[in-house]
């Protein structure tokens, strides 16, 4: 099944200036990764709509205020004084919150910023970049910026969706349990759940066959 420009824009109207960059890769790599049925396509497109702000963001925005840091990353910014020392410094924020996890080095290593979220599904952490590099054949561990380019942004998202079992979850239809399970695989929790459901309904209306 091939998706069209008109279908993408019916689902993600704010993607008008980005859709032509991504559409050829979407059709190629969704097929490559088994995202080929109506249910799988609808769940996938709903997911990337949320994760990429309708194809407009392929690199994680970490430009937080002090209040934002306290609300989003309370574990790492336990006092307002610490938060204020990091606010509006995306590189330093990434290095702090992503340090010493999933293959990343300590805060001074710079791995948090180097392996920050990229792609239409935000690939994050060195271990995930390394895993994707083995699958795709491109050394994105050494060149992480490749995941912010159209082909890498799309292909990595398709691979993530497939490799985390989201295709099989999508086959379960549109129950609340299915939506929650896919969000947990992609986001680690249920953040964005309501938006995903909205995009999914748009996708079901736009994709009839």
XYZ file of N, CA and C in Angstrom:
627
model
N 0.842 -1.194 0.000
C 0.000 0.000 0.000
C 0.883 1.251 0.000
N 0.621 2.153 -0.931
C 1.364 3.401 -1.038
C 0.520 4.543 -0.462
N 1.128 5.349 0.368
C 0.414 6.510 0.880
C 0.725 7.718 0.001
N -0.195 8.651 -0.030
C -0.068 9.807 -0.919
C 0.163 11.087 -0.120
N 0.561 12.106 -0.841
C 0.757 13.424 -0.235
C -0.536 13.922 0.395
N -1.648 13.720 -0.319
C -2.933 14.195 0.172
C -3.319 13.484 1.465
N -3.024 12.198 1.559
C -3.333 11.462 2.780
C -2.499 11.957 3.958
N -1.220 12.178 3.714
C -0.363 12.687 4.787
C -0.881 14.036 5.292
N -1.243 14.919 4.377
C -1.699 16.246 4.783
C -3.069 16.212 5.458
N -3.889 15.222 5.125
C -5.162 15.072 5.827
C -4.936 14.663 7.282
N -3.844 13.947 7.509
C -3.506 13.499 8.866
C -2.709 14.564 9.606
N -1.753 15.163 8.901
C -0.825 16.135 9.498
C -0.836 17.420 8.684
N -1.832 18.264 8.844
C -1.947 19.472 7.998
C -0.781 20.441 8.131
N -0.083 20.411 9.251
C 1.052 21.324 9.423
C 2.330 20.808 8.755
N 2.257 19.661 8.111
C 3.427 19.079 7.444
C 3.583 19.555 6.006
N 2.812 20.548 5.609
C 2.783 20.956 4.204
C 4.169 21.283 3.649
N 5.011 21.917 4.423
C 6.337 22.303 3.925
C 7.373 21.195 4.056
N 6.984 20.076 4.658
C 7.943 18.994 4.894
C 7.597 17.707 4.174
N 6.335 17.535 3.807
C 5.878 16.231 3.331
C 6.656 15.719 2.121
N 6.992 16.595 1.182
C 7.671 16.137 -0.034
C 9.083 15.630 0.237
N 9.704 16.089 1.327
C 11.030 15.593 1.695
C 10.981 14.155 2.182
N 9.858 13.785 2.814
C 9.797 12.504 3.504
C 8.963 11.434 2.814
N 8.008 11.837 1.981
C 7.061 10.880 1.425
C 7.722 9.730 0.661
N 8.687 9.969 -0.246
C 9.296 8.832 -0.964
C 9.953 7.837 -0.013
N 10.614 8.350 1.014
C 11.272 7.460 1.979
C 10.242 6.730 2.841
N 9.143 7.385 3.153
C 8.104 6.713 3.923
C 7.581 5.497 3.182
N 7.255 5.666 1.928
C 6.722 4.530 1.176
C 7.753 3.414 1.018
N 9.010 3.783 0.797
C 10.060 2.764 0.636
C 10.300 2.001 1.933
N 10.478 2.710 3.024
C 10.950 2.060 4.248
C 9.823 1.523 5.120
N 8.620 2.045 4.978
C 7.489 1.385 5.620
C 7.321 -0.012 5.016
N 7.443 -0.100 3.718
C 7.355 -1.403 3.061
C 8.497 -2.316 3.514
N 9.705 -1.769 3.590
C 10.867 -2.538 4.023
C 10.660 -3.130 5.412
N 9.978 -2.407 6.273
C 9.837 -2.810 7.675
C 8.466 -3.409 8.000
N 7.734 -3.802 6.969
C 6.485 -4.513 7.206
C 5.333 -3.655 7.679
N 5.449 -2.349 7.525
C 4.354 -1.449 7.907
C 3.479 -1.288 6.669
N 2.694 -2.308 6.389
C 2.050 -2.415 5.080
C 0.535 -2.594 5.133
N -0.022 -2.884 6.301
C -1.472 -2.997 6.407
C -2.055 -1.663 6.854
N -3.351 -1.517 6.694
C -4.000 -0.268 7.076
C -3.795 0.036 8.560
N -3.971 -0.960 9.419
C -3.803 -0.732 10.855
C -2.377 -0.330 11.198
N -1.416 -1.028 10.646
C -0.018 -0.718 10.943
C 0.349 0.684 10.460
N -0.098 1.022 9.269
C 0.202 2.344 8.708
C -0.440 3.440 9.563
N -1.681 3.240 9.961
C -2.379 4.263 10.752
C -1.700 4.473 12.104
N -1.340 3.392 12.757
C -0.656 3.520 14.042
C 0.720 4.159 13.871
N 1.425 3.766 12.821
C 2.761 4.332 12.596
C 2.687 5.822 12.301
N 1.800 6.221 11.396
C 1.697 7.632 11.044
C 1.240 8.469 12.237
N 0.337 7.927 13.040
C -0.081 8.637 14.249
C 1.099 8.824 15.196
N 1.933 7.803 15.296
C 3.095 7.866 16.181
C 4.097 8.911 15.712
N 4.436 8.896 14.431
C 5.438 9.857 13.966
C 4.872 11.275 13.944
N 3.571 11.419 13.775
C 2.968 12.755 13.836
C 3.224 13.389 15.193
N 3.065 12.591 16.254
C 3.297 13.102 17.610
C 4.781 13.311 17.867
N 5.597 12.312 17.527
C 7.015 12.360 17.870
C 7.776 13.431 17.091
N 7.309 13.770 15.901
C 8.025 14.735 15.060
C 7.276 16.055 14.883
N 6.211 16.252 15.646
C 5.383 17.455 15.483
C 4.980 17.638 14.017
N 4.414 16.570 13.467
C 3.926 16.569 12.083
C 5.061 16.783 11.078
N 6.121 15.999 11.215
C 7.273 15.974 10.299
C 8.113 17.250 10.353
N 7.908 18.072 11.363
C 8.623 19.345 11.418
C 9.833 19.331 12.348
N 9.990 18.284 13.141
C 11.098 18.239 14.098
C 11.779 16.878 14.035
N 13.036 16.858 13.653
C 13.778 15.601 13.586
C 14.975 15.596 14.543
N 15.080 16.634 15.368
C 16.075 16.657 16.431
C 15.405 17.148 17.708
N 15.724 16.515 18.790
C 15.085 16.829 20.066
C 15.341 18.273 20.493
N 14.282 18.937 20.919
C 14.383 20.307 21.418
C 14.603 20.259 22.924
N 15.752 20.672 23.363
C 16.081 20.646 24.792
C 16.290 22.057 25.346
N 15.658 23.029 24.716
C 15.816 24.424 25.128
C 14.815 24.758 26.239
N 15.027 24.174 27.416
C 14.089 24.297 28.521
C 14.382 25.498 29.414
N 13.309 26.055 29.942
C 13.437 27.027 31.031
C 13.717 26.275 32.324
N 14.048 27.000 33.376
C 14.273 26.361 34.673
C 13.014 25.643 35.158
N 11.873 26.288 35.009
C 10.618 25.649 35.408
C 10.366 24.385 34.585
N 10.645 24.469 33.289
C 10.467 23.314 32.421
C 11.352 22.151 32.811
N 12.577 22.456 33.187
C 13.497 21.406 33.624
C 12.987 20.731 34.887
N 12.488 21.531 35.819
C 11.987 20.976 37.083
C 10.778 20.074 36.859
N 9.934 20.432 35.900
C 8.733 19.645 35.627
C 9.038 18.410 34.796
N 9.945 18.543 33.828
C 10.208 17.451 32.893
C 11.239 16.465 33.411
N 12.265 16.975 34.083
C 13.358 16.124 34.561
C 13.612 16.359 36.057
N 12.611 16.145 36.900
C 12.779 16.455 38.323
C 13.906 15.664 38.991
N 14.170 14.475 38.476
C 15.235 13.649 39.058
C 16.599 14.311 38.934
N 16.786 15.063 37.845
C 18.101 15.641 37.553
C 18.218 17.108 37.960
N 17.087 17.725 38.268
C 17.089 19.136 38.653
C 16.248 19.279 39.911
N 16.827 18.848 41.020
C 16.081 18.753 42.272
C 15.882 20.098 42.952
N 16.688 21.070 42.576
C 16.528 22.407 43.151
C 16.431 23.425 42.016
N 15.800 24.541 42.313
C 15.686 25.603 41.310
C 17.056 26.184 40.984
N 17.958 26.192 41.928
C 19.294 26.727 41.667
C 20.013 25.914 40.602
N 19.916 24.588 40.693
C 20.536 23.732 39.679
C 19.864 23.962 38.331
N 18.538 24.014 38.327
C 17.797 24.212 37.079
C 18.193 25.524 36.404
N 18.331 26.573 37.194
C 18.679 27.870 36.619
C 20.072 27.874 36.024
N 20.967 27.058 36.547
C 22.329 27.007 36.009
C 22.390 26.288 34.662
N 21.320 25.553 34.329
C 21.281 24.818 33.060
C 20.281 25.394 32.052
N 19.347 26.203 32.507
C 18.250 26.608 31.621
C 18.767 27.291 30.355
N 18.079 26.946 29.239
C 18.366 27.498 27.911
C 19.767 27.125 27.405
N 20.305 26.029 27.934
C 21.581 25.493 27.444
C 21.347 24.040 27.013
N 20.779 23.838 25.808
C 20.372 22.491 25.390
C 21.486 21.446 25.457
N 22.706 21.816 25.069
C 23.782 20.848 25.068
C 24.095 20.355 26.483
N 24.188 21.280 27.411
C 24.472 20.901 28.786
C 23.323 20.101 29.398
N 22.105 20.462 29.050
C 20.936 19.730 29.553
C 20.974 18.285 29.072
N 21.204 18.091 27.780
C 21.264 16.732 27.233
C 22.362 15.918 27.901
N 23.508 16.527 28.080
C 24.623 15.804 28.690
C 24.328 15.393 30.130
N 23.517 16.187 30.819
C 23.169 15.834 32.195
C 22.105 14.738 32.250
N 21.007 14.924 31.524
C 19.870 14.009 31.696
C 20.080 12.663 31.019
N 20.979 12.606 30.027
C 21.203 11.344 29.324
C 22.531 10.679 29.700
N 23.196 11.163 30.707
C 24.501 10.612 31.106
C 24.348 9.242 31.765
N 25.358 8.389 31.530
C 25.486 7.102 32.237
C 24.292 6.172 32.054
N 23.698 6.226 30.873
C 22.578 5.324 30.593
C 22.682 4.804 29.173
N 22.331 3.540 28.979
C 22.216 2.934 27.653
C 23.418 3.224 26.759
N 24.595 3.008 27.317
C 25.816 3.161 26.543
C 26.429 4.541 26.568
N 25.717 5.523 27.064
C 26.275 6.873 27.150
C 27.294 6.963 28.287
N 28.319 7.804 28.073
C 29.288 8.074 29.123
C 28.748 9.079 30.123
N 29.640 9.596 30.941
C 29.220 10.550 31.958
C 28.915 11.910 31.342
N 28.538 12.838 32.165
C 28.122 14.160 31.681
C 29.219 14.843 30.880
N 30.458 14.671 31.304
C 31.574 15.326 30.615
C 31.884 14.706 29.263
N 31.408 13.492 29.009
C 31.718 12.803 27.744
C 31.065 13.460 26.536
N 29.971 14.170 26.757
C 29.231 14.776 25.650
C 28.295 13.819 24.935
N 28.192 12.570 25.416
C 27.347 11.594 24.727
C 25.874 11.959 24.769
N 25.440 12.628 25.827
C 24.031 12.993 25.906
C 23.603 13.874 24.749
N 24.438 14.843 24.422
C 24.154 15.725 23.290
C 24.403 15.014 21.966
N 25.470 14.235 21.909
C 25.827 13.523 20.677
C 24.734 12.542 20.267
N 24.142 11.879 21.244
C 23.141 10.868 20.950
C 21.760 11.284 21.470
N 21.451 12.564 21.303
C 20.124 13.056 21.669
C 19.102 12.543 20.647
N 17.835 12.783 20.933
C 16.782 12.271 20.078
C 16.835 12.819 18.668
N 16.823 11.908 17.703
C 16.784 12.291 16.289
C 15.873 11.339 15.519
N 15.389 11.826 14.384
C 14.541 11.012 13.526
C 13.066 11.266 13.784
N 12.215 10.658 12.977
C 10.772 10.843 13.121
C 10.232 10.124 14.355
N 10.946 9.094 14.814
C 10.776 8.577 16.168
C 12.116 8.825 16.815
N 12.114 9.559 17.888
C 13.354 10.128 18.419
C 14.306 9.062 18.991
N 15.201 8.581 18.123
C 16.249 7.665 18.581
C 17.154 8.407 19.558
N 17.355 7.814 20.744
C 18.153 8.442 21.790
C 19.065 7.388 22.423
N 20.239 7.785 22.846
C 21.242 6.970 23.530
C 22.142 6.193 22.547
N 23.378 6.086 22.956
C 24.401 5.454 22.130
C 24.061 4.001 21.787
N 23.557 3.232 22.740
C 23.227 1.836 22.458
C 22.209 1.719 21.336
N 21.222 2.609 21.313
C 20.213 2.556 20.256
C 20.794 2.964 18.905
N 21.669 3.973 18.903
C 22.335 4.349 17.654
C 23.183 3.185 17.144
N 23.876 2.531 18.053
C 24.744 1.411 17.683
C 23.920 0.253 17.105
N 22.804 -0.036 17.741
C 21.927 -1.098 17.251
C 21.417 -0.781 15.850
N 20.982 0.457 15.659
C 20.478 0.836 14.341
C 21.582 0.806 13.291
N 22.785 1.219 13.664
C 23.917 1.199 12.736
C 24.169 -0.212 12.210
N 24.084 -1.215 13.072
C 24.302 -2.598 12.645
C 23.241 -3.040 11.655
N 22.027 -2.560 11.853
C 20.928 -2.963 10.969
C 20.976 -2.235 9.628
N 21.221 -0.928 9.659
C 21.086 -0.129 8.434
C 22.338 -0.116 7.565
N 23.491 -0.429 8.161
C 24.729 -0.443 7.379
C 25.441 0.881 7.303
N 24.909 1.910 7.940
C 25.565 3.217 8.006
C 26.091 3.426 9.426
N 27.273 3.979 9.557
C 27.859 4.132 10.878
C 27.308 5.370 11.568
N 26.046 5.262 11.996
C 25.415 6.409 12.645
C 25.936 6.603 14.062
N 26.668 5.639 14.578
C 27.302 5.860 15.867
C 28.380 6.936 15.740
N 29.115 6.902 14.621
C 30.138 7.919 14.369
C 29.566 9.155 13.697
N 28.458 8.998 12.988
C 27.818 10.113 12.297
C 26.351 10.202 12.718
N 26.069 10.526 13.968
C 24.685 10.533 14.444
C 23.791 11.527 13.717
N 24.409 12.531 13.106
C 23.614 13.530 12.391
C 22.862 12.938 11.202
N 23.247 11.743 10.747
C 22.555 11.097 9.627
C 21.087 10.832 9.954
N 20.778 10.656 11.232
C 19.396 10.384 11.602
C 18.513 11.619 11.535
N 19.106 12.782 11.338
C 18.320 14.004 11.181
C 18.090 14.333 9.706
N 18.692 13.559 8.807
C 18.471 13.743 7.375
C 17.258 12.926 6.949
N 16.574 13.315 5.866
C 15.291 12.684 5.541
C 15.305 11.158 5.494
N 16.248 10.566 4.789
C 16.277 9.104 4.703
C 16.496 8.472 6.076
N 17.494 8.972 6.798
C 17.780 8.417 8.114
C 16.651 8.637 9.098
N 16.016 9.800 9.030
C 14.910 10.108 9.941
C 13.749 9.137 9.742
N 13.447 8.836 8.485
C 12.336 7.935 8.172
C 12.705 6.481 8.431
N 13.861 6.066 7.908
C 14.220 4.645 8.004
C 14.415 4.221 9.450
N 15.023 5.087 10.252
C 15.221 4.747 11.660
C 13.883 4.618 12.376
N 12.923 5.462 12.035
C 11.604 5.386 12.654
C 10.900 4.085 12.272
N 10.982 3.717 11.019
C 10.361 2.469 10.560
C 10.995 1.269 11.251
N 12.314 1.289 11.338
C 13.012 0.190 12.001
C 12.641 0.109 13.474
N 12.577 1.240 14.137
C 12.230 1.249 15.555
C 10.842 0.653 15.764
N 9.894 1.078 14.950
C 8.518 0.604 15.062
C 8.463 -0.908 14.877
N 9.200 -1.408 13.902
C 9.228 -2.849 13.637
C 9.960 -3.608 14.743
N 11.143 -3.136 15.096
C 12.002 -3.895 16.002
C 11.464 -3.942 17.427
N 10.613 -3.002 17.795
C 10.029 -2.994 19.142
C 8.677 -3.698 19.185
N 8.305 -4.351 18.119
C 7.068 -5.116 18.117
C 5.811 -4.322 17.895
N 5.963 -3.091 17.408
C 4.781 -2.240 17.241
C 3.911 -2.667 16.061
N 4.483 -3.325 15.076
C 3.658 -3.862 13.991
C 2.635 -4.849 14.553
N 3.128 -5.792 15.332
C 2.248 -6.806 15.891
C 1.233 -6.195 16.851
N 1.663 -5.210 17.629
C 0.719 -4.523 18.505
C -0.370 -3.828 17.696
N 0.021 -3.213 16.590
C -0.943 -2.503 15.740
C -2.012 -3.433 15.193
N -1.654 -4.683 14.989
C -2.622 -5.646 14.463
C -3.798 -5.843 15.405
N -3.630 -5.409 16.651
C -4.713 -5.536 17.634
C -5.819 -4.523 17.477
N -5.652 -3.571 16.543
C -6.713 -2.610 16.267
C -6.592 -1.318 17.051
N -7.733 -0.796 17.502
C -7.759 0.547 18.084
C -8.262 0.550 19.520
N -7.950 -0.493 20.258
C -8.340 -0.508 21.658
C -7.405 0.384 22.468
N -7.880 0.807 23.627
C -7.050 1.626 24.502
C -5.787 0.874 24.905
N -5.907 -0.421 25.081
C -4.756 -1.251 25.453
C -3.671 -1.203 24.374
N -4.088 -1.249 23.111
C -3.127 -1.196 22.003
C -2.426 0.158 21.965
N -3.185 1.231 22.054
C -2.575 2.567 22.044
C -1.560 2.725 23.178
N -1.932 2.277 24.357
C -1.045 2.405 25.506
C 0.222 1.573 25.330
N 0.069 0.380 24.796
C 1.228 -0.500 24.610
C 2.217 0.092 23.610
N 1.709 0.669 22.527
C 2.604 1.273 21.530
C 3.277 2.506 22.106
N 2.532 3.322 22.854
C 3.150 4.506 23.459
C 4.276 4.117 24.410
N 4.075 3.060 25.161
C 5.115 2.623 26.097
C 6.357 2.140 25.360
N 6.172 1.494 24.222
C 7.317 1.042 23.432
C 8.087 2.228 22.850
N 7.366 3.251 22.446
C 7.978 4.388 21.757
C 8.460 5.451 22.735
N 7.640 5.754 23.722
C 7.879 6.910 24.587
C 8.249 6.548 26.016
N 8.087 5.284 26.358
C 8.401 4.858 27.708
C 7.262 5.037 28.691
N 6.185 5.661 28.248
C 5.018 5.913 29.092
C 3.825 6.210 28.218
N 2.902 7.000 28.712
C 1.701 7.315 27.927
C 1.626 8.792 27.558
N 2.735 9.498 27.647
C 2.767 10.894 27.221
C 2.391 10.982 25.736
N 1.478 11.877 25.400
C 1.053 12.030 24.006
C -0.046 11.093 23.575
N -0.613 10.334 24.515
C -1.612 9.318 24.159
C -2.836 9.923 23.474
N -3.364 11.012 24.018
C -4.563 11.619 23.430
C -4.295 12.099 22.010
N -3.120 12.691 21.787
C -2.777 13.170 20.448
C -2.639 12.023 19.470
N -2.033 10.928 19.896
C -1.894 9.756 19.028
C -3.263 9.249 18.602
N -4.195 9.199 19.516
C -5.544 8.725 19.173
C -6.202 9.634 18.139
N -6.006 10.931 18.274
C -6.559 11.879 17.308
C -5.964 11.654 15.924
N -4.638 11.551 15.851
C -3.993 11.326 14.554
C -4.398 9.984 13.955
N -4.553 8.991 14.804
C -4.985 7.678 14.313
C -6.362 7.777 13.653
N -7.280 8.491 14.276
C -8.614 8.644 13.691
C -8.546 9.381 12.358
N -7.693 10.387 12.276
C -7.510 11.076 10.992
C -6.969 10.111 9.938
N -6.017 9.286 10.363
C -5.419 8.327 9.419
C -6.460 7.336 8.920
N -7.321 6.855 9.803
C -8.364 5.906 9.401
C -9.323 6.535 8.392
N -9.568 7.839 8.546
C -10.437 8.530 7.600
C -9.747 8.733 6.263
N -8.440 9.004 6.300
C -7.709 9.314 5.077
C -7.321 8.074 4.284
N -7.055 6.987 4.985
C -6.568 5.752 4.337
C -7.697 4.732 4.376
N -8.326 4.527 3.252
C -9.529 3.685 3.201
C -9.228 2.266 2.740
N -8.144 2.085 1.990
C -7.881 0.768 1.390
C -6.714 0.070 2.067
